[in-house]
PDB file of C-alpha atoms in Angstrom:
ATOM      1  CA  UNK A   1     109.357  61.324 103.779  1.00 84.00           C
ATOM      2  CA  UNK A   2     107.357  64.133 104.967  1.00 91.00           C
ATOM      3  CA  UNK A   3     103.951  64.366 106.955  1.00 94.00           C
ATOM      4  CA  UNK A   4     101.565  66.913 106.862  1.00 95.00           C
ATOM      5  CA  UNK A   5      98.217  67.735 106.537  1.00 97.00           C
ATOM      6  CA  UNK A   6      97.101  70.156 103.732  1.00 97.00           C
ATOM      7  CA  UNK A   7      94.094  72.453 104.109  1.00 97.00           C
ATOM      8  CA  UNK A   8      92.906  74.998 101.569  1.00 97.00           C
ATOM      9  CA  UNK A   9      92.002  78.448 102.357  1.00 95.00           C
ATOM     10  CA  UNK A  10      89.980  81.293 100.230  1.00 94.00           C
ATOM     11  CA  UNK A  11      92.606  84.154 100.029  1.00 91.00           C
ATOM     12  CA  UNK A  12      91.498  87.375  97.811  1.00 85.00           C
ATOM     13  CA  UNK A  13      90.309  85.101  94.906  1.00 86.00           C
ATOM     14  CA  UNK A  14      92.625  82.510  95.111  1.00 88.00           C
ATOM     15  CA  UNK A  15      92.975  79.385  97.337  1.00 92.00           C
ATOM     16  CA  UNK A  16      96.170  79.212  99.535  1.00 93.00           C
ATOM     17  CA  UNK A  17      97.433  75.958 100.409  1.00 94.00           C
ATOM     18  CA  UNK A  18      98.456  75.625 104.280  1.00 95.00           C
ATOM     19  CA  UNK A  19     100.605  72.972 105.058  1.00 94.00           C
ATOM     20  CA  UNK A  20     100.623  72.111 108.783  1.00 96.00           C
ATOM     21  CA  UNK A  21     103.989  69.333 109.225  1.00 95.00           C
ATOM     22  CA  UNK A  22     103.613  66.694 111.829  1.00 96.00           C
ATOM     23  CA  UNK A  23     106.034  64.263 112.648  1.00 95.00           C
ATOM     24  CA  UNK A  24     109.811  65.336 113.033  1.00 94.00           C
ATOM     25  CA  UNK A  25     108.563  68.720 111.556  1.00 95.00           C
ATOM     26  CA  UNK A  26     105.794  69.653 113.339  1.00 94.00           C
ATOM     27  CA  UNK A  27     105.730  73.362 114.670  1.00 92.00           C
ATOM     28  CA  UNK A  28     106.102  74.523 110.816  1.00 94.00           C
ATOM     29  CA  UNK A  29     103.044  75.398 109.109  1.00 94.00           C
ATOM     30  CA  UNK A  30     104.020  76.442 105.491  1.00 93.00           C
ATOM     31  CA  UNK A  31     101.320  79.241 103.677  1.00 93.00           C
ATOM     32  CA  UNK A  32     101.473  78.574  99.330  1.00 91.00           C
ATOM     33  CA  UNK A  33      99.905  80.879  97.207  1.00 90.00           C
ATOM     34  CA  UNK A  34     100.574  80.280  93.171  1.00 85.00           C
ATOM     35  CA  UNK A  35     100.888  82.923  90.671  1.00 82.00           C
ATOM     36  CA  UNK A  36     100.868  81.719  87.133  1.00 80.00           C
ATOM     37  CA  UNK A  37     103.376  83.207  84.657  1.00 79.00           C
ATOM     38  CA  UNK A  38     101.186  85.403  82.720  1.00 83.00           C
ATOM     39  CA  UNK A  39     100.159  86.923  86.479  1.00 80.00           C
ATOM     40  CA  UNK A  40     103.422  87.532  87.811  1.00 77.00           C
ATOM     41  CA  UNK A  41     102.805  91.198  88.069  1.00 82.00           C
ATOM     42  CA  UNK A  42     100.166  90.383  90.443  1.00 82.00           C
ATOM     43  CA  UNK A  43     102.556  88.145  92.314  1.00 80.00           C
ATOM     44  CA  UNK A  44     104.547  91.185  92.648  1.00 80.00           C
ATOM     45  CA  UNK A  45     102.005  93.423  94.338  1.00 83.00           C
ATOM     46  CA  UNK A  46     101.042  90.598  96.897  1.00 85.00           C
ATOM     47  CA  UNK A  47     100.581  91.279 100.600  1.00 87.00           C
ATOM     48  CA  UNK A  48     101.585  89.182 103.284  1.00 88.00           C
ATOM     49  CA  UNK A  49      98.478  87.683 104.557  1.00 90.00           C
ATOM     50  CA  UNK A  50      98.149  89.170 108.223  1.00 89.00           C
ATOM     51  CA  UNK A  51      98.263  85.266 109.312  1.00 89.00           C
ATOM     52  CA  UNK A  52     101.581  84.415 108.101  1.00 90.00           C
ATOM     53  CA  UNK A  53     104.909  85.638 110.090  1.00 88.00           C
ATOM     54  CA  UNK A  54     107.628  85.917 107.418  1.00 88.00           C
ATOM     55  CA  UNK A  55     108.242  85.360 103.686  1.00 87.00           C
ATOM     56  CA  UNK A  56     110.165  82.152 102.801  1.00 88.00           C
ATOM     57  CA  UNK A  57     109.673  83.065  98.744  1.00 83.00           C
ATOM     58  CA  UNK A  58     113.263  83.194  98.127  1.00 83.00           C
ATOM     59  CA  UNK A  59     114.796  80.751 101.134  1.00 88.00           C
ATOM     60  CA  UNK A  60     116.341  77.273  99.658  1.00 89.00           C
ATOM     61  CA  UNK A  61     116.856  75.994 102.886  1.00 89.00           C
ATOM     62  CA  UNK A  62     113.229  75.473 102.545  1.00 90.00           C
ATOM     63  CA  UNK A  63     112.296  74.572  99.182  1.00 83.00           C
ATOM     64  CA  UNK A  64     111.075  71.700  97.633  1.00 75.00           C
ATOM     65  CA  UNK A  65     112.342  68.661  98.664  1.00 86.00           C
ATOM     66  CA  UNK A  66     114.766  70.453 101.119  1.00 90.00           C
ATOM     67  CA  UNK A  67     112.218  69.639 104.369  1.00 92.00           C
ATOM     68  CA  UNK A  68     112.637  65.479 103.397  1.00 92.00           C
ATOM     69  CA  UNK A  69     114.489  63.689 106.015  1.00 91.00           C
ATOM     70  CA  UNK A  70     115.052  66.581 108.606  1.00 94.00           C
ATOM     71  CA  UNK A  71     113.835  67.798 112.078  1.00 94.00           C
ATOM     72  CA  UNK A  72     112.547  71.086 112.986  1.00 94.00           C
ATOM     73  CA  UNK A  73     115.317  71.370 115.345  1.00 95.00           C
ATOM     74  CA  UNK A  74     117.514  71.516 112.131  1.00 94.00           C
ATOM     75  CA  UNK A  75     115.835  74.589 110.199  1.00 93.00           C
ATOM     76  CA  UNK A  76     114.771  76.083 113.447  1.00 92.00           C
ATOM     77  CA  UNK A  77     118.013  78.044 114.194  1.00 92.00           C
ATOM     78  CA  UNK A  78     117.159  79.773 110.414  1.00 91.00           C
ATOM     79  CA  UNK A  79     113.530  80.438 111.085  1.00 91.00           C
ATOM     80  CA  UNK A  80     114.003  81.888 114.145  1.00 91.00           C
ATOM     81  CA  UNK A  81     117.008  84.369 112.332  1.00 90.00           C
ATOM     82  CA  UNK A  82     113.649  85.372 110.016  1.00 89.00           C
ATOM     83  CA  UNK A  83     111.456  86.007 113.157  1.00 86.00           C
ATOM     84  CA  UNK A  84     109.635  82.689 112.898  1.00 87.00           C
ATOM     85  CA  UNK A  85     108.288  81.087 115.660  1.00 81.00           C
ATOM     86  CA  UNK A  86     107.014  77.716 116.227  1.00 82.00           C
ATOM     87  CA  UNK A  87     103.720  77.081 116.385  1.00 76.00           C
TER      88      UNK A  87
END
């Protein structure tokens, strides 16, 4: 299982989803922002939000269900690689 609390933020006409992990996890604070398939050229031409320290788009080690059943202290060695720290 994983814990967090969710909290929705307006972001340029969309609502981002920003997850803040407690638990084993906490110090990770996750920032989603959905693009539907008929807007992926918008998806493309997105800017990092000033609040949010790298892009994970891409990263597996991250994705999905990848978080269940581990500590920070065993993703932390590849967020810090990306030039995240914990919060």
């Amino acid at each position: 299982r994983v814990h967090k609390t969710r909290y929705y933020y307006p972001l340029e006409g969309r609502t981002a989803e920003v997850d803040m992990f407690l638990d084993e996890l906490k110090g990770l604070v996750l920032v989603d922002v959905e693009f539907p398939e008929n807007e992926e050229h918008l998806k493309k031409q997105f800017q990092l939000p000033e609040f949010c320290l790298i892009d994970i788009t891409q990263e597996e080690f991250i994705a999905g269900g990848m978080l269940c059943g581990k500590k920070y202290a065993d993703i932390e060695k590849e967020l810090k690689k990306r030039g995240y720290q914990k919060i």
